[in-house]
mmCIF file of C-alpha atoms in Angstrom:
data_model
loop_
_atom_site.group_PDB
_atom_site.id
_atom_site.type_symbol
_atom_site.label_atom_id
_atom_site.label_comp_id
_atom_site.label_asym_id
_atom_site.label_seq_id
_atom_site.Cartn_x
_atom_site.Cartn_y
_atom_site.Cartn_z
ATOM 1 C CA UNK A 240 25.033 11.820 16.774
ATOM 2 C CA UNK A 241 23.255 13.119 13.732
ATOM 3 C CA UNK A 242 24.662 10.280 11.355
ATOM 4 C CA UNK A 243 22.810 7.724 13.545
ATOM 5 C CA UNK A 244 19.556 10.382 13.491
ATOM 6 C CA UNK A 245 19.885 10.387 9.620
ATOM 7 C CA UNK A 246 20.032 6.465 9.659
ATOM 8 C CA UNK A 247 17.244 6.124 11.632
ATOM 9 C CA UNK A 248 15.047 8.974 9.844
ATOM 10 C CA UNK A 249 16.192 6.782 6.630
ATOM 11 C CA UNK A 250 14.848 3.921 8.276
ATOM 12 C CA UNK A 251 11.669 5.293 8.889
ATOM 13 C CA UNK A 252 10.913 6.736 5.303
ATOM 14 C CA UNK A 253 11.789 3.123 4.204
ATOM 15 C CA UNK A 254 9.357 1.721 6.765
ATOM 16 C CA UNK A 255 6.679 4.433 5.579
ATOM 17 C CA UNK A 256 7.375 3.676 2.105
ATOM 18 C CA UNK A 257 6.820 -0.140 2.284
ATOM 19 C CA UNK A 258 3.511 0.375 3.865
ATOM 20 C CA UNK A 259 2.116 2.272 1.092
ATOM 21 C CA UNK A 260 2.974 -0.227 -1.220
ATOM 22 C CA UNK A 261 2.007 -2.835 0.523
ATOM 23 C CA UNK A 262 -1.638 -0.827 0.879
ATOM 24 C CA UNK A 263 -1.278 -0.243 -2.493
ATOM 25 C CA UNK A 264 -1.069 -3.675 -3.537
ATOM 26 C CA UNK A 265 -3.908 -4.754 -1.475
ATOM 27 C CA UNK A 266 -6.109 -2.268 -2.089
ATOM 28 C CA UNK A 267 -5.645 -2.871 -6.409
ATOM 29 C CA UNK A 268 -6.112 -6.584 -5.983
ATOM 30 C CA UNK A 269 -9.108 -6.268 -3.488
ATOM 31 C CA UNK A 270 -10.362 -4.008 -6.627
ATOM 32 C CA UNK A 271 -9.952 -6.498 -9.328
ATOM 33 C CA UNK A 272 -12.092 -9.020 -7.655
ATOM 34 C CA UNK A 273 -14.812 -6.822 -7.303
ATOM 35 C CA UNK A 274 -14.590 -4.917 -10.734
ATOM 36 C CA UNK A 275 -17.615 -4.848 -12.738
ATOM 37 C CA UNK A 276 -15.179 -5.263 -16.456
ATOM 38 C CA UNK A 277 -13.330 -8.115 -15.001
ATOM 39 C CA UNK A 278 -16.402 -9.819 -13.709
ATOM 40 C CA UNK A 279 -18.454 -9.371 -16.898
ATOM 41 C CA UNK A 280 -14.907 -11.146 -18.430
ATOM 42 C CA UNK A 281 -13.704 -13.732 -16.025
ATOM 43 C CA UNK A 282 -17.231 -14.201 -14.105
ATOM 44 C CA UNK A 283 -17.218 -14.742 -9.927
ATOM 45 C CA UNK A 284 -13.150 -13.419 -8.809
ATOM 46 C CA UNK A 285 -12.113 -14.437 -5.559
ATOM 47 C CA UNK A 286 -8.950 -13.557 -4.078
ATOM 48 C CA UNK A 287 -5.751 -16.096 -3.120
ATOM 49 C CA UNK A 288 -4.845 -14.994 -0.146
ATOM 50 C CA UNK A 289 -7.037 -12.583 1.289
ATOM 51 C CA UNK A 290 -5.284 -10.076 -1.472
ATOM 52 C CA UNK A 291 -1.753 -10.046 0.075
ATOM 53 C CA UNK A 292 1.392 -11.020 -1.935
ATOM 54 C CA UNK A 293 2.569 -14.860 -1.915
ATOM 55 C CA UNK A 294 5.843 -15.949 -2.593
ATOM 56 C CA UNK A 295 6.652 -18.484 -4.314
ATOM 57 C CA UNK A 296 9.887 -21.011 -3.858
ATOM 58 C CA UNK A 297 11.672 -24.014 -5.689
ATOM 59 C CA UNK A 298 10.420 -26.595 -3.769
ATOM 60 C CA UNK A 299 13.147 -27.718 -1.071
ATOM 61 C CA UNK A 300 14.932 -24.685 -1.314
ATOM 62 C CA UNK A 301 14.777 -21.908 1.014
ATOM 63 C CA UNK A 302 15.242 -18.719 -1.525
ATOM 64 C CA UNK A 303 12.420 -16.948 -3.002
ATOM 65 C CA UNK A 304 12.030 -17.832 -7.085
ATOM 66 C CA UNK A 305 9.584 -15.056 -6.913
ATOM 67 C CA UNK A 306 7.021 -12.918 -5.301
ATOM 68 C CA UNK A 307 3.687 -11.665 -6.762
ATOM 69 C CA UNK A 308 2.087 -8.576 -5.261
ATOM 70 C CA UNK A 309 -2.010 -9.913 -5.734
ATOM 71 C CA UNK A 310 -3.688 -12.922 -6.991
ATOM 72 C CA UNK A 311 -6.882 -12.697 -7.857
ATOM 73 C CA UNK A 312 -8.990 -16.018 -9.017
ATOM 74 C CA UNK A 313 -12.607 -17.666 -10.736
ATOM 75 C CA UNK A 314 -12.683 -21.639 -11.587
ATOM 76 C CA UNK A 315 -9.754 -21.583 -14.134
ATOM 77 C CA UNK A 316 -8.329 -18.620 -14.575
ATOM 78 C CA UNK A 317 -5.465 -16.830 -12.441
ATOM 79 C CA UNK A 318 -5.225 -12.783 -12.567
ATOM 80 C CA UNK A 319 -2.143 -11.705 -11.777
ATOM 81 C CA UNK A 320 -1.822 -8.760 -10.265
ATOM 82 C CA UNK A 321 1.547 -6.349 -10.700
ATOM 83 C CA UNK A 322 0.808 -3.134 -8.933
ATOM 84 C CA UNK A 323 3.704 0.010 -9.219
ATOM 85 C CA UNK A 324 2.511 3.734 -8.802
ATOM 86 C CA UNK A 325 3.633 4.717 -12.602
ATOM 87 C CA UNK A 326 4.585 1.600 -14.599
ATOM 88 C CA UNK A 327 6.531 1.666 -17.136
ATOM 89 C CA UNK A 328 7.146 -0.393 -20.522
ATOM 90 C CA UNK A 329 9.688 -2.206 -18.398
ATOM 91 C CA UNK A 330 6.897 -3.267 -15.591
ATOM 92 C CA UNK A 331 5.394 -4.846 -18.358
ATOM 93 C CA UNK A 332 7.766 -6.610 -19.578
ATOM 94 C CA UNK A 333 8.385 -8.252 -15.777
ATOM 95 C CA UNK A 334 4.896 -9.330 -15.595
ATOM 96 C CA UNK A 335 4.858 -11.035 -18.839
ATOM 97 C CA UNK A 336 7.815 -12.701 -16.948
ATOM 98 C CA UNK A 337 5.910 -13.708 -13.952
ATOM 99 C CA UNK A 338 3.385 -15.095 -15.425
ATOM 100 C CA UNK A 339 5.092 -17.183 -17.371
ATOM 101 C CA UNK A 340 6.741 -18.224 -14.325
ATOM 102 C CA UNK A 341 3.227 -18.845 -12.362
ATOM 103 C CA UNK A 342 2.619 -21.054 -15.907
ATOM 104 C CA UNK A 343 5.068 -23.442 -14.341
ATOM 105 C CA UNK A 344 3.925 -23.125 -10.729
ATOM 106 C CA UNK A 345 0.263 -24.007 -11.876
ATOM 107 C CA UNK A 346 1.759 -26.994 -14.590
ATOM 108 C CA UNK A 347 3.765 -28.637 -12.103
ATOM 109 C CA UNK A 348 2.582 -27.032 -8.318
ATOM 110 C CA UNK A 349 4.372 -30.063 -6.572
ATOM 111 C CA UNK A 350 7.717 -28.574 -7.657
ATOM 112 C CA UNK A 351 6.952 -25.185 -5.720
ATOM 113 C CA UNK A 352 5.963 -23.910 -2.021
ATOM 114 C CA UNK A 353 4.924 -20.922 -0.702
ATOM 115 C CA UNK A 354 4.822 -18.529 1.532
ATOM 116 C CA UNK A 355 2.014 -18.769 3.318
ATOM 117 C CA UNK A 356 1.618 -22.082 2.581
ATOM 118 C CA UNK A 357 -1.920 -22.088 2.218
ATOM 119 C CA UNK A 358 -1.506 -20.623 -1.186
ATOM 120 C CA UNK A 359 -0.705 -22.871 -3.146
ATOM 121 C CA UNK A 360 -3.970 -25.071 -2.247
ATOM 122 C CA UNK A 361 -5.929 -21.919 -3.666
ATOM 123 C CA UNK A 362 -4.093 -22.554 -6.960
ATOM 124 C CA UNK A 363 -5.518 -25.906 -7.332
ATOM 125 C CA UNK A 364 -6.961 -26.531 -10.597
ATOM 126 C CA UNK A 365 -6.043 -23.416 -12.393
ATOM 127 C CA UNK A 366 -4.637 -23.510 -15.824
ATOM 128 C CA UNK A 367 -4.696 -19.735 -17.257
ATOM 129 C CA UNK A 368 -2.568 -16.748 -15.853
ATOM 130 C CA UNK A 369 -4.142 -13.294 -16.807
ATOM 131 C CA UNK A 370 -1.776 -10.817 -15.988
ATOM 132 C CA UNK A 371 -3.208 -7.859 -14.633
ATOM 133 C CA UNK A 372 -0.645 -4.494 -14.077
ATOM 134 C CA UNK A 373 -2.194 -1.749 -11.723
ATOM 135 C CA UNK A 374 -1.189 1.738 -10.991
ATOM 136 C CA UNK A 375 -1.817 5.331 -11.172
ATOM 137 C CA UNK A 376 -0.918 6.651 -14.235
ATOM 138 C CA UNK A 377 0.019 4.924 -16.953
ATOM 139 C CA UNK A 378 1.897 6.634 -20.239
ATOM 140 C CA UNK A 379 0.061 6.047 -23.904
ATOM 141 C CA UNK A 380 3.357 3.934 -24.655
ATOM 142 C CA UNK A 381 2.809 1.595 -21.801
ATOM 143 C CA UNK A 382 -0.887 0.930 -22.469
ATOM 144 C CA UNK A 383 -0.146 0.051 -25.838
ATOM 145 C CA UNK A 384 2.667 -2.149 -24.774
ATOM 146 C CA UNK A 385 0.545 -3.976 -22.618
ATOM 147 C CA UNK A 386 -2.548 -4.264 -24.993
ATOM 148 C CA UNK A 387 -0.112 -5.680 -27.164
ATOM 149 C CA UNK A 388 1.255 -8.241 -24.937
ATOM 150 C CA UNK A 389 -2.649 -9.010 -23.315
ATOM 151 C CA UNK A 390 -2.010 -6.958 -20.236
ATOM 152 C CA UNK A 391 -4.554 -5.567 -18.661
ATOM 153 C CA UNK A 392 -4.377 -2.090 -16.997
ATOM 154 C CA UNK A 393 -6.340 -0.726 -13.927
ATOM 155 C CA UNK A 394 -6.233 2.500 -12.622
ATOM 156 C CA UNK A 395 -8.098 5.327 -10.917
ATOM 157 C CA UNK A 396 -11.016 6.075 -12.402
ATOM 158 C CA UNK A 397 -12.589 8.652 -9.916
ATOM 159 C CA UNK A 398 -14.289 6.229 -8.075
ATOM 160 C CA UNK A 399 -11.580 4.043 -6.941
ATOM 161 C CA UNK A 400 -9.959 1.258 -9.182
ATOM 162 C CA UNK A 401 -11.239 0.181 -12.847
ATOM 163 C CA UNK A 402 -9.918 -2.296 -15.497
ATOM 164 C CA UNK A 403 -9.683 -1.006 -18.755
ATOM 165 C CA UNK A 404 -11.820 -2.633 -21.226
#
């Protein structure tokens, strides 16, 4: 029947598509912990996680408040990282969002789980979010959007991934 075929060749794209930004997302926030400008900034990153995104629920209750694509962490600070192939002014805006959201989670952690539940543990002690948005290429509008709202921006760089400074 090729209306099942097309369903299932739909299916598969979707599959193929999630992978790659799932990669994606690991691969940026593996980056930002090893990135010579961050480092020099936020001293010894480690990652929450092993790099892969957490979730993050209302303590009690079963939906998801929010997920976050990368954390990325030294002794007090929290880099968020929001990783989209070509953000936009928009994608910006949503991570200034999120963070203030993961504001809460690290004020009051005993209100929140997540998913794995190991990381929250890795949040202990934190107070600072630093959010972080990472892509390919980024318009002149959106880096100055996101300079102006303390965003930092990594991208390719020829060598892999670099924070701008």
């Amino acid at each position: 029947n090729p209306a099942d075929e097309l369903r299932e060749d739909v299916s598969v794209l979707k599959g193929g598509e999630k992978n790659r930004a799932t990669g994606l997302e690991q691969q940026t926030t593996k980056a930002l912990a090893s990135d010579h400008t961050l480092q020099h900034k936020h001293g010894t990153l480690s990652l929450v996680n092993g790099g892969e995104s957490v979730e993050f629920k209302v303590a009690g209750i079963s939906d998801i408040a929010f997920e976050v694509d990368g954390l990325v962490r030294n002794s007090k600070e929290l880099l968020l990282n929001s990783v989209k192939w070509t953000p936009k002014d928009e994608d910006v805006r949503q991570l200034c969002d999120t963070a203030v959201r993961l504001c809460r989670v690290l004020k009051n952690p005993s209100d929140y789980e997540t998913v794995p539940e190991s990381a929250l543990a890795e949040l202990d002690g934190l107070t600072d979010v630093v959010p972080v948005l990472s892509g390919f290429s980024f318009a002149p509008s959106v880096k100055l959007l996101a300079k102006s709202k303390n965003v930092t921006c990594a991208h390719t760089d020829g060598n892999g991934y670099a924070a701008d400074q």
